[in-house]
Coordinates of C-alpha atoms in Angstrom, one line a residue:
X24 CA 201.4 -27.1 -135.3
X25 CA 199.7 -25.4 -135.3
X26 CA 196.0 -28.5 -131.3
X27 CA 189.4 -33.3 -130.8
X28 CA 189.0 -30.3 -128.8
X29 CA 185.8 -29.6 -130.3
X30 CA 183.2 -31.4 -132.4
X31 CA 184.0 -34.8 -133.5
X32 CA 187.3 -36.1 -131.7
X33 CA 187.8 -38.6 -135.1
X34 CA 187.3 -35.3 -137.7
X35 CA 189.8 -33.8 -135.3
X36 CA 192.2 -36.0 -135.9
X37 CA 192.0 -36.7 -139.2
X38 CA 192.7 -32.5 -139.5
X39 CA 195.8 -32.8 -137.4
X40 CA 197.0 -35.9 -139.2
X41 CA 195.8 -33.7 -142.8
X42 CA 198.4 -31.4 -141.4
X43 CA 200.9 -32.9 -140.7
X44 CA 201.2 -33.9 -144.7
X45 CA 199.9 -37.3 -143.5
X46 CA 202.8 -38.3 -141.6
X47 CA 205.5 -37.9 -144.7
X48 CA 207.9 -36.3 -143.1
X49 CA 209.4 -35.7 -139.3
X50 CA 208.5 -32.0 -139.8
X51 CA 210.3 -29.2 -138.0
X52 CA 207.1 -29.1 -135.9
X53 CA 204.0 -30.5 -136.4
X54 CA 201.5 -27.8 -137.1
X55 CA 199.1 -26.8 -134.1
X56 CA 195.7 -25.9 -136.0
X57 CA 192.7 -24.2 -133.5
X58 CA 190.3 -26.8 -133.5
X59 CA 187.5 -26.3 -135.9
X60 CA 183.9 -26.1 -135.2
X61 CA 181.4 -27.2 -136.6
X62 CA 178.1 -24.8 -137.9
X63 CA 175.0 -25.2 -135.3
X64 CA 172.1 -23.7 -137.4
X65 CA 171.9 -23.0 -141.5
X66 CA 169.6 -19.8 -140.9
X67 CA 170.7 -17.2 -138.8
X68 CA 168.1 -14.5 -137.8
X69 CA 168.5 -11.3 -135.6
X70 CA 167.6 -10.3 -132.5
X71 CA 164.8 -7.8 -134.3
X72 CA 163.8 -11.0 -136.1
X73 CA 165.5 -10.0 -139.3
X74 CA 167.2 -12.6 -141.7
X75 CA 170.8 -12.3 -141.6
X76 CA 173.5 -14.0 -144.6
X77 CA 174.5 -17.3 -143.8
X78 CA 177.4 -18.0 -141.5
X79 CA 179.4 -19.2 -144.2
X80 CA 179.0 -15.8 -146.6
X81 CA 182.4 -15.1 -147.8
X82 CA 183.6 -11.6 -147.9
X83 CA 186.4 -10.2 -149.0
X84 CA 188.9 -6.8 -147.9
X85 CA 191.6 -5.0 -149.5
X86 CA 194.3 -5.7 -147.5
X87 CA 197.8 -4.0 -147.8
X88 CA 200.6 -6.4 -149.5
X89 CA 203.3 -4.8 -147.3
X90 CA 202.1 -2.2 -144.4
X91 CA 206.0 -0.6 -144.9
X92 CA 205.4 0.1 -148.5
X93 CA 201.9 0.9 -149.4
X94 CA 202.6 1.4 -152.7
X95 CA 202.7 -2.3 -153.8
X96 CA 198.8 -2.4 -153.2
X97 CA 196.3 -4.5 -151.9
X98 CA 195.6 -8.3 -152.0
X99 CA 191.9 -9.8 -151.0
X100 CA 192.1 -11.3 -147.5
X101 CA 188.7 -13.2 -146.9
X102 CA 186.9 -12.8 -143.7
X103 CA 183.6 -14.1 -142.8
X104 CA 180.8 -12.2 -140.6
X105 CA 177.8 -11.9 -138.4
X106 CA 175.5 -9.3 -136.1
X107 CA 172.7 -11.8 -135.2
X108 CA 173.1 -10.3 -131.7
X109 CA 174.3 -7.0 -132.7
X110 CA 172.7 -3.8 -130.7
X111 CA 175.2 -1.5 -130.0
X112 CA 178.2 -3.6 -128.7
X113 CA 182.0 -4.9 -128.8
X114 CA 183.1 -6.0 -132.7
X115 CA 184.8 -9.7 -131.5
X116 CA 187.9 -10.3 -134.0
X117 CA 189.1 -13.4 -134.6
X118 CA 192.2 -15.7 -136.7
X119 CA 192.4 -19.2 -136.8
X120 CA 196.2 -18.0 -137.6
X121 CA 197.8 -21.2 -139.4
X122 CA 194.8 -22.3 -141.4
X123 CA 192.6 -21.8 -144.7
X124 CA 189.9 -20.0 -142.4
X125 CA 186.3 -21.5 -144.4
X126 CA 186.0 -24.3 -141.8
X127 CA 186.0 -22.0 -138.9
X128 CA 183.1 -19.8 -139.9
X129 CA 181.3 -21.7 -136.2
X130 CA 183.4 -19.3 -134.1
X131 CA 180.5 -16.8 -135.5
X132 CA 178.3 -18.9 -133.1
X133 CA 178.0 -19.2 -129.4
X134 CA 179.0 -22.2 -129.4
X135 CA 182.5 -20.5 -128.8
X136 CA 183.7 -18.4 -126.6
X137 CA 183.5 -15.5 -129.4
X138 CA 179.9 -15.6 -129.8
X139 CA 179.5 -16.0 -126.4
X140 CA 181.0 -12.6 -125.2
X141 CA 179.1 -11.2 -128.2
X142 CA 176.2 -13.1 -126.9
X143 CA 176.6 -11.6 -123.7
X144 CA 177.8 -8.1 -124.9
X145 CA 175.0 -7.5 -127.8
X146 CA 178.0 -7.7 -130.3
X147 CA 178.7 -8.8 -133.6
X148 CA 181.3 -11.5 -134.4
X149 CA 184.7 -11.9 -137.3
X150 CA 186.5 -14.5 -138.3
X151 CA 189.3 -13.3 -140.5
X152 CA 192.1 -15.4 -142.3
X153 CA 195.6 -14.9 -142.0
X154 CA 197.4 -14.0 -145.0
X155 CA 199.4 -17.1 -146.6
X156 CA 197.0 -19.2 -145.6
X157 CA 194.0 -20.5 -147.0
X158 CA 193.1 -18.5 -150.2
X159 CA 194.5 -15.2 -148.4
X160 CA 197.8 -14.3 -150.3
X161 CA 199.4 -12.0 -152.4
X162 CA 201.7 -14.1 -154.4
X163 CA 200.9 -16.6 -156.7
X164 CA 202.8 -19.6 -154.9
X165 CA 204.3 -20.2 -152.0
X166 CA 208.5 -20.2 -152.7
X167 CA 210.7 -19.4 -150.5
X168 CA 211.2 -15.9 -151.9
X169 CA 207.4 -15.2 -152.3
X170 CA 207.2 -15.6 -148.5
X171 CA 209.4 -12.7 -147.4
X172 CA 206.2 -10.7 -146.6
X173 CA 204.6 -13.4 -144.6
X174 CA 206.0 -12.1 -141.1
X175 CA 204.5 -12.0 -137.7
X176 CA 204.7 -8.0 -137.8
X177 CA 202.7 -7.9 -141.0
X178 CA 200.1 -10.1 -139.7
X179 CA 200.0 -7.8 -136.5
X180 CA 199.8 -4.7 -139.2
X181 CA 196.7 -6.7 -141.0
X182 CA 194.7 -6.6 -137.8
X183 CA 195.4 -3.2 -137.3
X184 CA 194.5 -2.2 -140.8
X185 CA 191.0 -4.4 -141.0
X186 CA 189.6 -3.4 -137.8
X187 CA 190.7 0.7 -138.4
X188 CA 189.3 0.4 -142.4
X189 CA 187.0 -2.4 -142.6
X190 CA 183.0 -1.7 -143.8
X191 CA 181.3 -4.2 -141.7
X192 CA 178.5 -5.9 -144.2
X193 CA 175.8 -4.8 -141.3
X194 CA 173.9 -1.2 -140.7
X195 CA 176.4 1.5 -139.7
X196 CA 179.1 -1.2 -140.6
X197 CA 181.1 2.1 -142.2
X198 CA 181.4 3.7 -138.6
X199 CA 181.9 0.8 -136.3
X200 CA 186.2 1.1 -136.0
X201 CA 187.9 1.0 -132.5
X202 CA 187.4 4.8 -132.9
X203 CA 183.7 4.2 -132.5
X204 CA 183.1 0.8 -130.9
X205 CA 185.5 -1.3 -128.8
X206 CA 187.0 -4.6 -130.1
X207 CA 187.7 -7.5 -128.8
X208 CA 190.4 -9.6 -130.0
X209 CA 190.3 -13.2 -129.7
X210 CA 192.9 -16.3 -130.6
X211 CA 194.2 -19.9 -129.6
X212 CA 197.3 -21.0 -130.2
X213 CA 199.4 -19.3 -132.2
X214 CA 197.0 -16.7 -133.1
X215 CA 196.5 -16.7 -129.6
X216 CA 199.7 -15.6 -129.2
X217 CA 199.2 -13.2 -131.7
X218 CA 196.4 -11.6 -129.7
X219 CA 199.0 -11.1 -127.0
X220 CA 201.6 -10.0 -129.5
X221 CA 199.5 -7.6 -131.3
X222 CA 198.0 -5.9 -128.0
X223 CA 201.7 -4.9 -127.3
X224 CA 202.5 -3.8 -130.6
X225 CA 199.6 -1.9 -131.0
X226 CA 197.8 -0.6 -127.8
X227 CA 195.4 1.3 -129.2
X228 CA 193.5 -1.0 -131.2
X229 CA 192.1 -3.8 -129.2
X230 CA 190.1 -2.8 -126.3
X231 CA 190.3 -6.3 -125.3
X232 CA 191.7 -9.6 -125.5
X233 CA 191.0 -13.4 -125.0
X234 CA 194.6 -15.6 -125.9
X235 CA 193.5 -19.2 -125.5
X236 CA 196.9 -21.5 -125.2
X237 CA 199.2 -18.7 -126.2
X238 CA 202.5 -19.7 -127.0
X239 CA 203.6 -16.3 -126.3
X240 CA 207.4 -17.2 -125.9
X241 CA 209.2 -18.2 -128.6
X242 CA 211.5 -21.0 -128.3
X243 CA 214.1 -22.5 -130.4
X244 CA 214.7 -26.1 -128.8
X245 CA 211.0 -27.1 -127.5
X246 CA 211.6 -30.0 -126.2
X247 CA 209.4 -29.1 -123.8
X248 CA 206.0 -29.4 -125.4
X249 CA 207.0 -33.7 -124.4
X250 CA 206.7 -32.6 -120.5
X251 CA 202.7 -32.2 -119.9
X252 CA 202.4 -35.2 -121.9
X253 CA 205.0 -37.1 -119.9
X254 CA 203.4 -35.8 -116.5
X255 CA 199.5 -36.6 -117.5
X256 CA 199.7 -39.7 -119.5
X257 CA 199.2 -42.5 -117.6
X258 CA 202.3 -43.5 -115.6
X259 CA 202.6 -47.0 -116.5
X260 CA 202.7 -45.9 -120.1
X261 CA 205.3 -43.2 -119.7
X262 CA 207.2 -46.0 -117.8
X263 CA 207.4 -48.3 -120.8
X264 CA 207.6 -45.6 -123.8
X265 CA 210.7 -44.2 -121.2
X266 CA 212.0 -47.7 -121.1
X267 CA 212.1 -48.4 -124.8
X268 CA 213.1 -45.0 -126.1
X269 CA 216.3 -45.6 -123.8
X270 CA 217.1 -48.6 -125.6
X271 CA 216.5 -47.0 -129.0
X272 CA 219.2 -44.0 -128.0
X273 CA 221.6 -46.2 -126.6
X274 CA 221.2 -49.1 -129.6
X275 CA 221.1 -46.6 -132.6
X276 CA 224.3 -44.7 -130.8
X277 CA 225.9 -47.9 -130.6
X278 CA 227.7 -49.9 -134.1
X279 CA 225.7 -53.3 -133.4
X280 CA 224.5 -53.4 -137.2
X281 CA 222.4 -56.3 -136.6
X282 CA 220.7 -55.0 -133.1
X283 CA 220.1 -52.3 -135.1
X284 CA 218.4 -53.5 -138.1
X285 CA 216.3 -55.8 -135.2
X286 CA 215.1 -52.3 -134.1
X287 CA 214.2 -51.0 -137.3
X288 CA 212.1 -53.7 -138.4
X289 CA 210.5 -53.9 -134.7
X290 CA 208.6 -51.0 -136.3
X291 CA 208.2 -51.8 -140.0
X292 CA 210.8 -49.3 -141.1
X293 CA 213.6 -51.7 -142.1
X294 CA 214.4 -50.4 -145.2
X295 CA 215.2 -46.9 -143.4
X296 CA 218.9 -45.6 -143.3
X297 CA 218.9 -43.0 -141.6
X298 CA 218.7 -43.4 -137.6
X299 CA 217.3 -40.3 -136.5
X300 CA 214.5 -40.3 -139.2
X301 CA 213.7 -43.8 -137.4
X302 CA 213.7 -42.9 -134.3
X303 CA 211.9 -38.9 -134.5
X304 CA 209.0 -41.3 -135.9
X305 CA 208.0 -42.8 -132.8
X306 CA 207.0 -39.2 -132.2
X307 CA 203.9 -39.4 -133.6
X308 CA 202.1 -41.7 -131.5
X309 CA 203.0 -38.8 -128.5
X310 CA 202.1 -35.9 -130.9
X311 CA 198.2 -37.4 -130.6
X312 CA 198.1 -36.7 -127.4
X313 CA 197.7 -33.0 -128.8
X314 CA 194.3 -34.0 -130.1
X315 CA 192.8 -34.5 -127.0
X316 CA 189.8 -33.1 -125.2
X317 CA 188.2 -33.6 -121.6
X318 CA 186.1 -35.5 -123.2
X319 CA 188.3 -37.6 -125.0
X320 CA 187.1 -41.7 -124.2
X321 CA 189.1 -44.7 -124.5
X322 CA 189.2 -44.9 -127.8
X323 CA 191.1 -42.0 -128.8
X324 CA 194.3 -43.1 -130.9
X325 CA 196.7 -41.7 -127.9
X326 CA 195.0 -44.4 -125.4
X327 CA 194.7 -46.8 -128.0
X328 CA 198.3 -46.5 -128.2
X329 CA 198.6 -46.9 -124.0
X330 CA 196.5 -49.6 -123.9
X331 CA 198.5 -52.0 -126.2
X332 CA 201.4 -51.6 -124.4
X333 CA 199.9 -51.7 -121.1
X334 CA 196.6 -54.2 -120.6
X335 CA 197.9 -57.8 -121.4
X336 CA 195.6 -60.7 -121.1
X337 CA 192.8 -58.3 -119.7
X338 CA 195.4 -57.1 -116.8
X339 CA 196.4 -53.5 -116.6
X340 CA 200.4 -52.8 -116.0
X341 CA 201.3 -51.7 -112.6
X342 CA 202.5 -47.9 -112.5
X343 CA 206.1 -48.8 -113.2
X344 CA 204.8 -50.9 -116.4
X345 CA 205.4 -54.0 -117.7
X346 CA 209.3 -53.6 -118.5
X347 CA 211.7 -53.2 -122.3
X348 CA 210.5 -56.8 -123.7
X349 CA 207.0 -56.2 -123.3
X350 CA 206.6 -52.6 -124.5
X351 CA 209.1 -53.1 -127.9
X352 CA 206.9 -55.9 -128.9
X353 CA 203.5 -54.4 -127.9
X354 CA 205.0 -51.1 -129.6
X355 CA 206.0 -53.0 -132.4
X356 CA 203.0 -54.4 -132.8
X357 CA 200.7 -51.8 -132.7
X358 CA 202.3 -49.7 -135.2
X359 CA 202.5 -52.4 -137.8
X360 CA 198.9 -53.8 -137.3
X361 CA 196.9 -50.5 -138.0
X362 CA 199.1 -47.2 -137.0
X363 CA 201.5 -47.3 -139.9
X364 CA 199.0 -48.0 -142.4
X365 CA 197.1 -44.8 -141.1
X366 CA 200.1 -42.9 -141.3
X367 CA 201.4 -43.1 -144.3
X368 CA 198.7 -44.6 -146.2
X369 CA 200.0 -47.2 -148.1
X370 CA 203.0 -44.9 -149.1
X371 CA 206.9 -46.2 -149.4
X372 CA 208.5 -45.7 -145.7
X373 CA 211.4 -43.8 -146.4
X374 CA 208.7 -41.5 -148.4
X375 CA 206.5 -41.2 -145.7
X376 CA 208.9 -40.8 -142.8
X377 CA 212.3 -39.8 -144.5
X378 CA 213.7 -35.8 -144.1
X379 CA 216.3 -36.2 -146.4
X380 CA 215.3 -36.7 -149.7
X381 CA 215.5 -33.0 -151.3
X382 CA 213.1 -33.9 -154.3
X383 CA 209.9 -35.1 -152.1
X384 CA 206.7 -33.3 -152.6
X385 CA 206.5 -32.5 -149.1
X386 CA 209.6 -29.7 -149.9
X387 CA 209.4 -28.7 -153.3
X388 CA 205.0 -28.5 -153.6
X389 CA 204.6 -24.0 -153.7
X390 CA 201.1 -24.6 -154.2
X391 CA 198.9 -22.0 -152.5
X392 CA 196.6 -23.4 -149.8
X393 CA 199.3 -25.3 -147.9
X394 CA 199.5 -24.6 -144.5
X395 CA 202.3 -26.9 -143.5
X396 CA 204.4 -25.3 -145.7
X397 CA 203.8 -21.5 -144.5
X398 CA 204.0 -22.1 -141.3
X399 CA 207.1 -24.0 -141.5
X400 CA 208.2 -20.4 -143.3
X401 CA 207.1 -18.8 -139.5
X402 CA 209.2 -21.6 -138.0
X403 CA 212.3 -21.3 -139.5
X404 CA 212.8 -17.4 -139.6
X405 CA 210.7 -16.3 -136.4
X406 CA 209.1 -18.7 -133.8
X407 CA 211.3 -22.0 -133.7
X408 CA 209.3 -24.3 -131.7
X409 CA 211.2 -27.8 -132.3
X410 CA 210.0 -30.9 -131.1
X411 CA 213.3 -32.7 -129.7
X412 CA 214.3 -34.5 -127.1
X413 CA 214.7 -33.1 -123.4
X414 CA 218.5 -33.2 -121.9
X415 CA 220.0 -36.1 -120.0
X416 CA 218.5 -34.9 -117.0
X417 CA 215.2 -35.1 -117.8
X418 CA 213.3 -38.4 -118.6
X419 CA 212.9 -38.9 -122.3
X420 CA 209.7 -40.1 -123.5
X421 CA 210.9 -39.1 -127.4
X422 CA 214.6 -39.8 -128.7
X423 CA 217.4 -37.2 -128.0
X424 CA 218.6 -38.4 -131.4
X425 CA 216.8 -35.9 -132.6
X426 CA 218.1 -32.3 -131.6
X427 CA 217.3 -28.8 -133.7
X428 CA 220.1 -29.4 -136.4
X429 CA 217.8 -32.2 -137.5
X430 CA 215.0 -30.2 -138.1
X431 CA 217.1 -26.9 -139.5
X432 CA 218.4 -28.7 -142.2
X433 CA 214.6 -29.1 -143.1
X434 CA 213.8 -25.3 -143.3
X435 CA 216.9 -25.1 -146.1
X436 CA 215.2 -28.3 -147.9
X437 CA 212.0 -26.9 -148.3
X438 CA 213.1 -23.1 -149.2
X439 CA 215.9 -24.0 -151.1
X440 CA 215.2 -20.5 -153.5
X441 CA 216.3 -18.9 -150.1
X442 CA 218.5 -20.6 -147.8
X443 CA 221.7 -22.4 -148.9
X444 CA 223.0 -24.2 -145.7
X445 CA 221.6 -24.2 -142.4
X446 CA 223.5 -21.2 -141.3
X447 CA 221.5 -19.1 -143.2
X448 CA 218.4 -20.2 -141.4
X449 CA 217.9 -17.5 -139.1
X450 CA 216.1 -18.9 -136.5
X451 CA 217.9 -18.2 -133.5
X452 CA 218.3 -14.6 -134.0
X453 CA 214.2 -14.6 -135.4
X454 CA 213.2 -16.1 -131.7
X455 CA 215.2 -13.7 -129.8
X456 CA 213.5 -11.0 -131.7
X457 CA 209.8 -12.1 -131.1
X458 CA 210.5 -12.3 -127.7
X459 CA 212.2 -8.8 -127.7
X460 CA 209.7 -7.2 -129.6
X461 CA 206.4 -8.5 -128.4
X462 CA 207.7 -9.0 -124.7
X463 CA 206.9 -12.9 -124.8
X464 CA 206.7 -14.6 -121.2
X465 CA 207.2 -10.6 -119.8
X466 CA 203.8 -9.7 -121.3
X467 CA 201.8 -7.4 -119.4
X468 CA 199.4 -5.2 -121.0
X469 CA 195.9 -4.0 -119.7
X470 CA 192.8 -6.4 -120.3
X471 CA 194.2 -9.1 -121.7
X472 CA 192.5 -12.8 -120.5
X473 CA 194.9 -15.4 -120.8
X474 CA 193.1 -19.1 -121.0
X475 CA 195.0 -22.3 -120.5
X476 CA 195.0 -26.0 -119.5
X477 CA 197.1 -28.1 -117.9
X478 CA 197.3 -30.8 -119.5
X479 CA 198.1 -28.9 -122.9
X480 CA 201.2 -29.7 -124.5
X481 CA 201.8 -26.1 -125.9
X482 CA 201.7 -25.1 -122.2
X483 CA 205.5 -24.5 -121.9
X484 CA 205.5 -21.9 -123.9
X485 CA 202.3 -20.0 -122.4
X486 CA 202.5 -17.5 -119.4
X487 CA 201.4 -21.1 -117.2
X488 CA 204.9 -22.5 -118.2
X489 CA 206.1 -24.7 -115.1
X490 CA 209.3 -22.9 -113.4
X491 CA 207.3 -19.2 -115.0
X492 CA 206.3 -16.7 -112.1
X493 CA 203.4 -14.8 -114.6
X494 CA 200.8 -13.5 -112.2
X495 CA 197.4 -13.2 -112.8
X496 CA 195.7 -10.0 -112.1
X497 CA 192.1 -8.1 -112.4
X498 CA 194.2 -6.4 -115.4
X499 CA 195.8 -9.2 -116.8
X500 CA 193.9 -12.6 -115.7
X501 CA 195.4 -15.8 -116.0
X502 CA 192.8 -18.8 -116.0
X503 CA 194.2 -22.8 -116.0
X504 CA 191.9 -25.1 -116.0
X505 CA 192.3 -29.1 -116.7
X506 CA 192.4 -28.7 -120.4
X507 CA 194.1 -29.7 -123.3
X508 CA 195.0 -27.3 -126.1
X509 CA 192.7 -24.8 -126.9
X510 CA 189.8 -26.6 -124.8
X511 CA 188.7 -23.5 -123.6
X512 CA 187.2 -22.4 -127.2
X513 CA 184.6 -24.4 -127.3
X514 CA 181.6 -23.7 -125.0
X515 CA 178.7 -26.2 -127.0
X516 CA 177.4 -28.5 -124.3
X517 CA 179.2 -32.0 -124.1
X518 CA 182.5 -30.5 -124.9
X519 CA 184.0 -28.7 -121.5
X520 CA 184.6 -30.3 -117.8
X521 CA 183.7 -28.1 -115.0
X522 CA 187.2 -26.7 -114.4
X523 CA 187.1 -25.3 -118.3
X524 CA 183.7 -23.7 -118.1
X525 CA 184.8 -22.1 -114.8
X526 CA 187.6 -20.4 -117.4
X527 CA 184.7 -19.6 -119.7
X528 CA 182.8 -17.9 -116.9
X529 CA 185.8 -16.1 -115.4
X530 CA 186.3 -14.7 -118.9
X531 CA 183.0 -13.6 -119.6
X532 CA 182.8 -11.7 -116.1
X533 CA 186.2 -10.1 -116.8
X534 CA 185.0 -9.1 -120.6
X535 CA 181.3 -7.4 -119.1
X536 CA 183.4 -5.0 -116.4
X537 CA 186.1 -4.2 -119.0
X538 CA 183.5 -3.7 -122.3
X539 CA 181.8 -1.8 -119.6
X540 CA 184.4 0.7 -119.1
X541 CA 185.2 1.8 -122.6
X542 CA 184.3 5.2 -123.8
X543 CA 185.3 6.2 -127.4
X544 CA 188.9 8.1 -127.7
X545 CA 188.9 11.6 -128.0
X546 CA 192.7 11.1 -128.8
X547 CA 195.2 9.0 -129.2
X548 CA 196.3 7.4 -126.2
X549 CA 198.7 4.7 -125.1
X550 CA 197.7 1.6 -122.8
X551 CA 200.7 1.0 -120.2
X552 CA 202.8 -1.5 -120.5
X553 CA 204.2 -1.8 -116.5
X554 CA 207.9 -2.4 -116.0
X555 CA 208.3 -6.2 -115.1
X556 CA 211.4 -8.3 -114.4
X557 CA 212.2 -10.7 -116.6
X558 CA 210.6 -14.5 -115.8
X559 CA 212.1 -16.2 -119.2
X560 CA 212.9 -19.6 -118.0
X561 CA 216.0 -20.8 -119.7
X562 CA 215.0 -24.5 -119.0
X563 CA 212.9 -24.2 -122.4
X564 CA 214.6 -21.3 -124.0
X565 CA 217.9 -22.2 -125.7
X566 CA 219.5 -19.6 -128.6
X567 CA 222.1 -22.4 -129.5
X568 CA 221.7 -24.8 -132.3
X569 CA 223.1 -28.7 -131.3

C-alpha cells in the first residue's frame, strides 16, 4: 500500500511505483510502504566517544515459525541496531511492516522520530523486519499455501517474542527486556496500526507507543482513501477529473461500441477489452497523490498531472474547471505523452494494466522478497482495504466501475494453490475479525500517541476518520497536523511544516512524562483497556461484497 514523505520526493516515487509492480496490474490495493530514509552519517560513535557498528550492520534472531506450535522451530528474522545515545534508557522498536527492511536502517538516526525520542530519552534504537517480507521468512517461496503463517497475530506474537528474548548486540544487551527497561514501540502505516494492534493484544510489553497514520480499522470497500484527495487537491482539478470520470461510467455502461473505443484510445489503451480494467487505470494518476509531502513543489507527478488539465495558454482554470472537452483531451494527452510510458515501461497494455490474465508474472511470480505479493496475502484474508469507487451520493473522482468483486477475483488469481472462486476469499469475515480482536476505531489503551495528517489518504481508516468521534487524551493523544502519509516520521530539517513538527514536539513531551513514569514490574500486570462505545462509522465500513 503499503505512503516523498521523506528524502528525495523523485526516489519516493519511484519506490511507490517499484511497488506497485510498475503499474502491471490494477492491484487489489496499491501497497502503502513507510517512506524510507535515507543514512545521515557512515560512522556512528557514542556518547562516551566509543565507535559503534555501522547503521547498516545486519543482525539476525531466532524467531519462532509459528508462536502456537513451537515445535516447528525457528526462522532468522533480520533486524538492524544502534545505542549511540544509549545510557540507561527506553529500547525504541520499530517495523517498516510491508517491506524488505535494509533501506530503512535511517530510522536508527534522529533524523526520525525514533531516534529522536531515543535522542531525548538516552535510548537505544531497532529497526526489525517483518516476517514475509524482505529476506525474513520461513518458507522457501511465497505460494499461497506457504503463507498460512503470515498473519497479523503472528506478527503481533514476533514482537512480543523479540523484545522478551532478544540479546541486544550492546553492553548488558542480555538484560535489557521490558522486564528490565521500558520499550517503546513505534510504526506508520500499517505497522502503525500494528503498534496499536499489538498494544491491545499484548499490554504488557510495550510501555509505549507512537502509531504514525494508523489504519487501525479494517475495511473491506475503501473507497474512502479517494476523499482527502478529493477534498485537498485543487478544486478546479477535482472539477474536471469529476467531470470526465462521469462520462467514462455512464459511456462504458452504455452499448455505444464506437463512443466506447473513442474513450479507450483517448488514453492509449485501445487494444483493451475489458472496461473496468480501462477505467480502474485512471487511478493511478490519483494514487500519486499518496507520495506527497509538505514539501512537495510543483513538480511532483500528482500536480504535474493538475496542471495539464488545468493551465491552458498560461491561464489557470477557474475553481469549477475548464469543463468535459477540455479535461478528456488534456487527460488524454498527458498520459500518452510521458505518463504511460513511465508506467508501464514500454510493456504491452493489456500486460501492464490487464487483471485478468491468470498466467501474468504479476500472479504466478512466489519469489521471496516480493512485497506486493505478501501483502496482497494480508489483503485478501485480513485487512481488505480496496480502492473503489465511492456510492452515487458521493462525488466520484475514480470510476464506480470498479467495486470489491473486481479486486476479489484478484486474491483467487494470485493464490490459486489456495482459493478456488472468490467465495473462498475470506475477506469479509478476516476484516470483521481485526476489528473484533484488536478493537480497531474503539482503540483505547494507556500511552499510546496517535500521529496523523490531514491531508493523508489513509486517513479514513485512522482514529482522525471524518464522521469518527476518537478523542484525544493525556492517555491516549491524538495529534493532526497538515500532513500527508506518514509525514510525521521524518524530523531532518527541510522535510516537516510547522503544524507536523508541532506533532513531533507534542510527542516527544508525551514520551519524556510517560518514560518517566515507568518502574520495572514486580509482576505481571494488565494495562486497562476502558469500556468505550462503539464509533465505527459504517460510511467506510461495508461487510458486503458488490
Amino acid at each position: 500500500m503499503l505512503l516523498g514523505i521523506i528524502g528525495s520526493l523523485a526516489l519516493y516515487f519511484q519506490i511507490v511505483v517499484a511497488l506497485r509492480l510498475n503499474g502491471r496490474l490494477n492491484r487489489a490495493t496499491p501497497i502503502a510502504p513507510i517512506p524510507e530514509e535515507a543514512l545521515s552519517k557512515g560512522s556512528v560513535v557514542s556518547r562516551n566517544g566509543t565507535q559503534l557498528p555501522p547503521y547498516n550492520t545486519t543482525y539476525f534472531f531466532n524467531q519462532l515459525i509459528d508462536h502456537t506450535n513451537p515445535s516447528l522451530g525457528t526462522f532468522q528474522q533480520r533486524f538492524w541496531h544502534t545505542y549511540e545515545w544509549f545510557e540507561t534508557g527506553p529500547i525504541i522498536l520499530f517495523t517498516p511492516g510491508e517491506a524488505n527492511a535494509a533501506p530503512y536502517t535511517g530510522y536508527l538516526t534522529n533524523v526520525t522520530i525514533n531516534g529522536q525520542i531515543a535522542q531525548q530519552q538516552s535510548g537505544a534504537t531497532i529497526v526489525l523486519e517483518h516476517r514475509f517480507y524482505g529476506l525474513s521468512n520461513p518458507v522457501p517461496n511465497l505460494s499461497g499455501k506457504n503463507l498460512k503463517l503470515h498473519t497479523i497475530q503472528q506478527a503481533i506474537d514476533d514482537l512480543e517474542y523479540f523484545a522478551n528474548n532478544v540479546v541486544l548486540p550492546m553492553p548488558n544487551g542480555a538484560n535489557l527486556s521490558p522486564a528490565n527497561a521500558p520499550w517503546v514501540l513505534v510504526g506508520g502505516s500499517y505497522s502503525g496500526a500494528l503498534t496499536s494492534w499489538t498494544m491491545v493484544n499484548k499490554p504488557d510489553v510495550f510501555w509505549a507507543g507512537y502509531a504514525s497514520s494508523a489504519v487501525v480499522e479494517a475495511i473491506l470497500d475503501y473507497w474512502g482513501y479517494f476523499e482527502p484527495i478529493r477534498q485537498f487537491m485543487p478544486a478546479n482539478c477535482s472539477a474536471d477529473v469529476e467531470a470526465v470520470i462521469a462520462h467514462i461510467d455512464k459511456v462504458f455502461s452504455g452499448n455505444d461500441a464506437s463512443a466506447i473505443q473513442v474513450l479507450k484510445d483517448n488514453w492509449g489503451l485501445g487494444a483493451m477489452t475489458h472496461l473496468d480494467d480501462v477505467a480502474g487505470s485512471l487511478r493511478n494518476n490519483l494514487w500519486d497523490w499518496q507520495s506527497l509531502s509538505p514539501t512537495s513543489g510543483p513538480g511532483a507527478t500528482f500536480f504535474q498531472f493538475c496542471d495539464a488539465l488545468e493551465v491552458k495558454n498560461g491561464v489557470n482554470a477557474p475553481a469549477t474547471g475548464w469543463g468535459l472537452d477540455h479535461a478528456l483531451t488534456a487527460w488524454g494527452s498527458f498520459w500518452n505523452s510521458t505518463y504511460l510510458d513511465a508506467l508501464c515501461d514500454g510493456d504491452d497494455v493489456v500486460d501492464c494494466l490487464g487483471s485478468y490474465d491468470p498466467d501474468s508474472a504479476v500472479y504466478t511470480d512466489i519469489a521471496l522478497d516480493n512485497a506486493g505479493r505478501s501483502w496482497t496475502w494480508i489483503v485478501c484474508n485480513e485487512v481488505g482495504f480496496l480502492q473503489e469507487g465511492p456510492p452515487e451520493n458521493v462525488p466520484a473522482i475514480v470510476t464506480r466501475l470498479v467495486q470489491p468483486a473486481y479486486d476479489i477475483r484478484q486474491c483467487v488469481l494470485m493464490f490459486s494453490d489456495v482459493f478456488s472462486s472468490s467465495a473462498d476469499v475470506p475477506m469479509a469475515a478476516g476484516v470483521a475479525n481485526v476489528n473484533e480482536q484488536y478493537t480497531g476505531w474503539n482503540v483505547s489503551i494507556d500511552r499510546l500517541f496517535f500521529a496523523n495528517g490531514q491531508r493523508d489518504p489513509w486517513r479514513e481508516a485512522t482514529v482522525s476518520a471524518d464522521g469518527v468521534d476518537v478523542a484525544s487524551t493525556d492517555t491516549q493523544p491524538i495529534a493532526i497536523g497538515d500532513g500527508f502519509h506518514c509525514s510525521d516520521l521524518s524530523t531532518a530539517s527541510g522535510t516537516v511544516d510547522a503544524t507536523i513538527l508541532a506533532v513531533q514536539t507534542k510527542a516527544l513531551s508525551f514520551m519524556k512524562t510517560w518514560l518517566a513514569e515507568w518502574t520495572p514490574p514486580t509482576s505481571k500486570t494488565t494495562k486497562s483497556k476502558r469500556d468505550v462505545p462503539p464509533v465505527r462509522n459504517s460510511r467506510f465500513f461495508k461487510d458486503t461484497v458488490a
